[in-house]
PDB file of C-alpha atoms in Angstrom:
ATOM      1  CA  MET A1430      40.924  59.124 -75.610  1.00  0.00           C
ATOM      2  CA  ARG A1431      39.890  57.318 -72.448  1.00  0.00           C
ATOM      3  CA  PHE A1432      41.513  57.930 -69.060  1.00  0.00           C
ATOM      4  CA  SER A1433      41.161  56.495 -65.587  1.00  0.00           C
ATOM      5  CA  VAL A1434      41.069  59.120 -62.872  1.00  0.00           C
ATOM      6  CA  ILE A1435      41.673  57.968 -59.296  1.00  0.00           C
ATOM      7  CA  VAL A1436      41.482  60.588 -56.564  1.00  0.00           C
ATOM      8  CA  ARG A1437      42.419  59.936 -52.931  1.00  0.00           C
ATOM      9  CA  LEU A1438      42.252  62.283 -49.970  1.00  0.00           C
ATOM     10  CA  ALA A1439      45.802  63.297 -49.001  1.00  0.00           C
ATOM     11  CA  SER A1440      45.236  65.892 -46.295  1.00  0.00           C
ATOM     12  CA  ALA A1441      42.472  67.085 -44.023  1.00  0.00           C
ATOM     13  CA  ILE A1442      39.963  69.550 -45.421  1.00  0.00           C
ATOM     14  CA  PRO A1443      39.204  72.436 -43.070  1.00  0.00           C
ATOM     15  CA  PRO A1444      35.631  71.807 -41.854  1.00  0.00           C
ATOM     16  CA  GLU A1445      34.557  75.386 -42.532  1.00  0.00           C
ATOM     17  CA  GLN A1446      35.552  75.032 -46.209  1.00  0.00           C
ATOM     18  CA  LEU A1447      33.874  71.682 -46.804  1.00  0.00           C
ATOM     19  CA  PRO A1448      30.312  72.867 -47.636  1.00  0.00           C
ATOM     20  CA  GLY A1449      31.526  75.285 -50.329  1.00  0.00           C
ATOM     21  CA  ILE A1450      33.942  72.779 -51.827  1.00  0.00           C
ATOM     22  CA  VAL A1451      31.258  70.067 -51.949  1.00  0.00           C
ATOM     23  CA  GLU A1452      28.909  72.481 -53.732  1.00  0.00           C
ATOM     24  CA  ARG A1453      31.612  73.319 -56.299  1.00  0.00           C
ATOM     25  CA  PHE A1454      32.356  69.594 -56.672  1.00  0.00           C
ATOM     26  CA  ALA A1455      28.695  68.936 -57.589  1.00  0.00           C
ATOM     27  CA  GLU A1456      28.861  71.736 -60.190  1.00  0.00           C
ATOM     28  CA  TRP A1457      32.156  70.374 -61.561  1.00  0.00           C
ATOM     29  CA  ARG A1458      30.682  66.883 -61.764  1.00  0.00           C
ATOM     30  CA  GLU A1459      27.652  68.182 -63.670  1.00  0.00           C
ATOM     31  CA  GLU A1460      29.859  70.095 -66.110  1.00  0.00           C
ATOM     32  CA  TYR A1461      31.838  66.965 -67.049  1.00  0.00           C
ATOM     33  CA  LYS A1462      29.066  64.377 -66.684  1.00  0.00           C
ATOM     34  CA  ASP A1463      28.712  63.910 -70.449  1.00  0.00           C
ATOM     35  CA  ARG A1464      32.413  62.895 -70.656  1.00  0.00           C
ATOM     36  CA  THR A1465      32.121  60.315 -67.863  1.00  0.00           C
ATOM     37  CA  GLU A1466      31.636  56.596 -68.477  1.00  0.00           C
ATOM     38  CA  THR A1467      32.038  55.577 -64.822  1.00  0.00           C
ATOM     39  CA  PHE A1468      31.870  57.569 -61.594  1.00  0.00           C
ATOM     40  CA  GLU A1469      32.258  55.636 -58.323  1.00  0.00           C
ATOM     41  CA  PHE A1470      33.202  56.387 -54.710  1.00  0.00           C
ATOM     42  CA  PHE A1471      35.391  54.012 -52.699  1.00  0.00           C
ATOM     43  CA  VAL A1472      33.584  52.190 -49.905  1.00  0.00           C
ATOM     44  CA  GLY A1473      34.437  53.933 -46.663  1.00  0.00           C
ATOM     45  CA  GLY A1474      35.119  57.259 -48.374  1.00  0.00           C
ATOM     46  CA  ALA A1475      38.409  59.065 -48.863  1.00  0.00           C
ATOM     47  CA  GLY A1476      38.366  58.813 -52.642  1.00  0.00           C
ATOM     48  CA  TRP A1477      36.687  58.042 -55.945  1.00  0.00           C
ATOM     49  CA  LEU A1478      37.356  56.942 -59.494  1.00  0.00           C
ATOM     50  CA  MET A1479      36.120  57.878 -62.939  1.00  0.00           C
ATOM     51  CA  ILE A1480      36.608  56.673 -66.462  1.00  0.00           C
ATOM     52  CA  VAL A1481      36.428  59.698 -68.761  1.00  0.00           C
ATOM     53  CA  ASP A1482      36.555  60.154 -72.511  1.00  0.00           C
ATOM     54  CA  MET A1483      38.452  63.333 -73.389  1.00  0.00           C
ATOM     55  CA  PRO A1484      39.837  64.525 -76.736  1.00  0.00           C
ATOM     56  CA  ASN A1485      43.378  64.645 -75.327  1.00  0.00           C
ATOM     57  CA  GLU A1486      45.483  64.981 -72.199  1.00  0.00           C
ATOM     58  CA  VAL A1487      45.330  68.785 -72.370  1.00  0.00           C
ATOM     59  CA  GLU A1488      41.545  68.725 -71.897  1.00  0.00           C
ATOM     60  CA  LEU A1489      41.911  66.198 -69.077  1.00  0.00           C
ATOM     61  CA  GLY A1490      44.457  68.494 -67.437  1.00  0.00           C
ATOM     62  CA  ARG A1491      42.053  71.437 -67.700  1.00  0.00           C
ATOM     63  CA  MET A1492      39.228  69.380 -66.207  1.00  0.00           C
ATOM     64  CA  MET A1493      41.349  68.268 -63.259  1.00  0.00           C
ATOM     65  CA  ALA A1494      42.806  71.753 -62.704  1.00  0.00           C
ATOM     66  CA  GLU A1495      39.222  72.899 -62.123  1.00  0.00           C
ATOM     67  CA  TYR A1496      38.565  70.141 -59.566  1.00  0.00           C
ATOM     68  CA  PRO A1497      37.742  71.954 -56.291  1.00  0.00           C
ATOM     69  CA  PHE A1498      39.428  69.457 -53.942  1.00  0.00           C
ATOM     70  CA  THR A1499      42.809  69.675 -55.741  1.00  0.00           C
ATOM     71  CA  PRO A1500      44.747  71.118 -52.754  1.00  0.00           C
ATOM     72  CA  TYR A1501      43.678  68.173 -50.572  1.00  0.00           C
ATOM     73  CA  VAL A1502      44.044  65.131 -52.844  1.00  0.00           C
ATOM     74  CA  GLU A1503      46.445  62.940 -54.775  1.00  0.00           C
ATOM     75  CA  MET A1504      45.444  62.132 -58.359  1.00  0.00           C
ATOM     76  CA  ASP A1505      46.406  59.206 -60.535  1.00  0.00           C
ATOM     77  CA  LEU A1506      45.541  59.932 -64.196  1.00  0.00           C
ATOM     78  CA  ARG A1507      46.255  57.245 -66.783  1.00  0.00           C
ATOM     79  CA  PRO A1508      45.334  56.690 -70.420  1.00  0.00           C
ATOM     80  CA  ILE A1509      43.495  53.395 -70.840  1.00  0.00           C
ATOM     81  CA  ILE A1510      42.331  51.077 -73.610  1.00  0.00           C
ATOM     82  CA  ASP A1511      39.694  48.356 -73.710  1.00  0.00           C
ATOM     83  CA  GLY A1512      40.837  45.287 -71.765  1.00  0.00           C
ATOM     84  CA  ASP A1513      40.301  42.824 -74.622  1.00  0.00           C
ATOM     85  CA  THR A1514      42.200  45.107 -76.988  1.00  0.00           C
ATOM     86  CA  GLY A1515      45.063  45.325 -74.512  1.00  0.00           C
ATOM     87  CA  LEU A1516      45.088  41.576 -74.030  1.00  0.00           C
ATOM     88  CA  GLY A1517      45.217  41.089 -77.788  1.00  0.00           C
ATOM     89  CA  GLN A1518      48.173  43.464 -78.053  1.00  0.00           C
ATOM     90  CA  TRP A1519      49.970  41.798 -75.187  1.00  0.00           C
TER      91      TRP A1519
END
């Protein structure tokens, strides 16, 4: 099942915590890289988006629960389908 994941910064990250969180983010990204179709940062910072292929919403929930920036962000997680398929169904 494919999902869009949009993450936006919601509160300031304490500067002293940033290096450790960024390191854990790189490890998290590497762990889930094989599930990722798209991984992009927003121009100007403060967020990013991914398209991921996960077996189900439970696995997506586990992946996002492990995301190191969770206390400082808002997440928008949505199941998605191919645009042409959706247009055909519409």
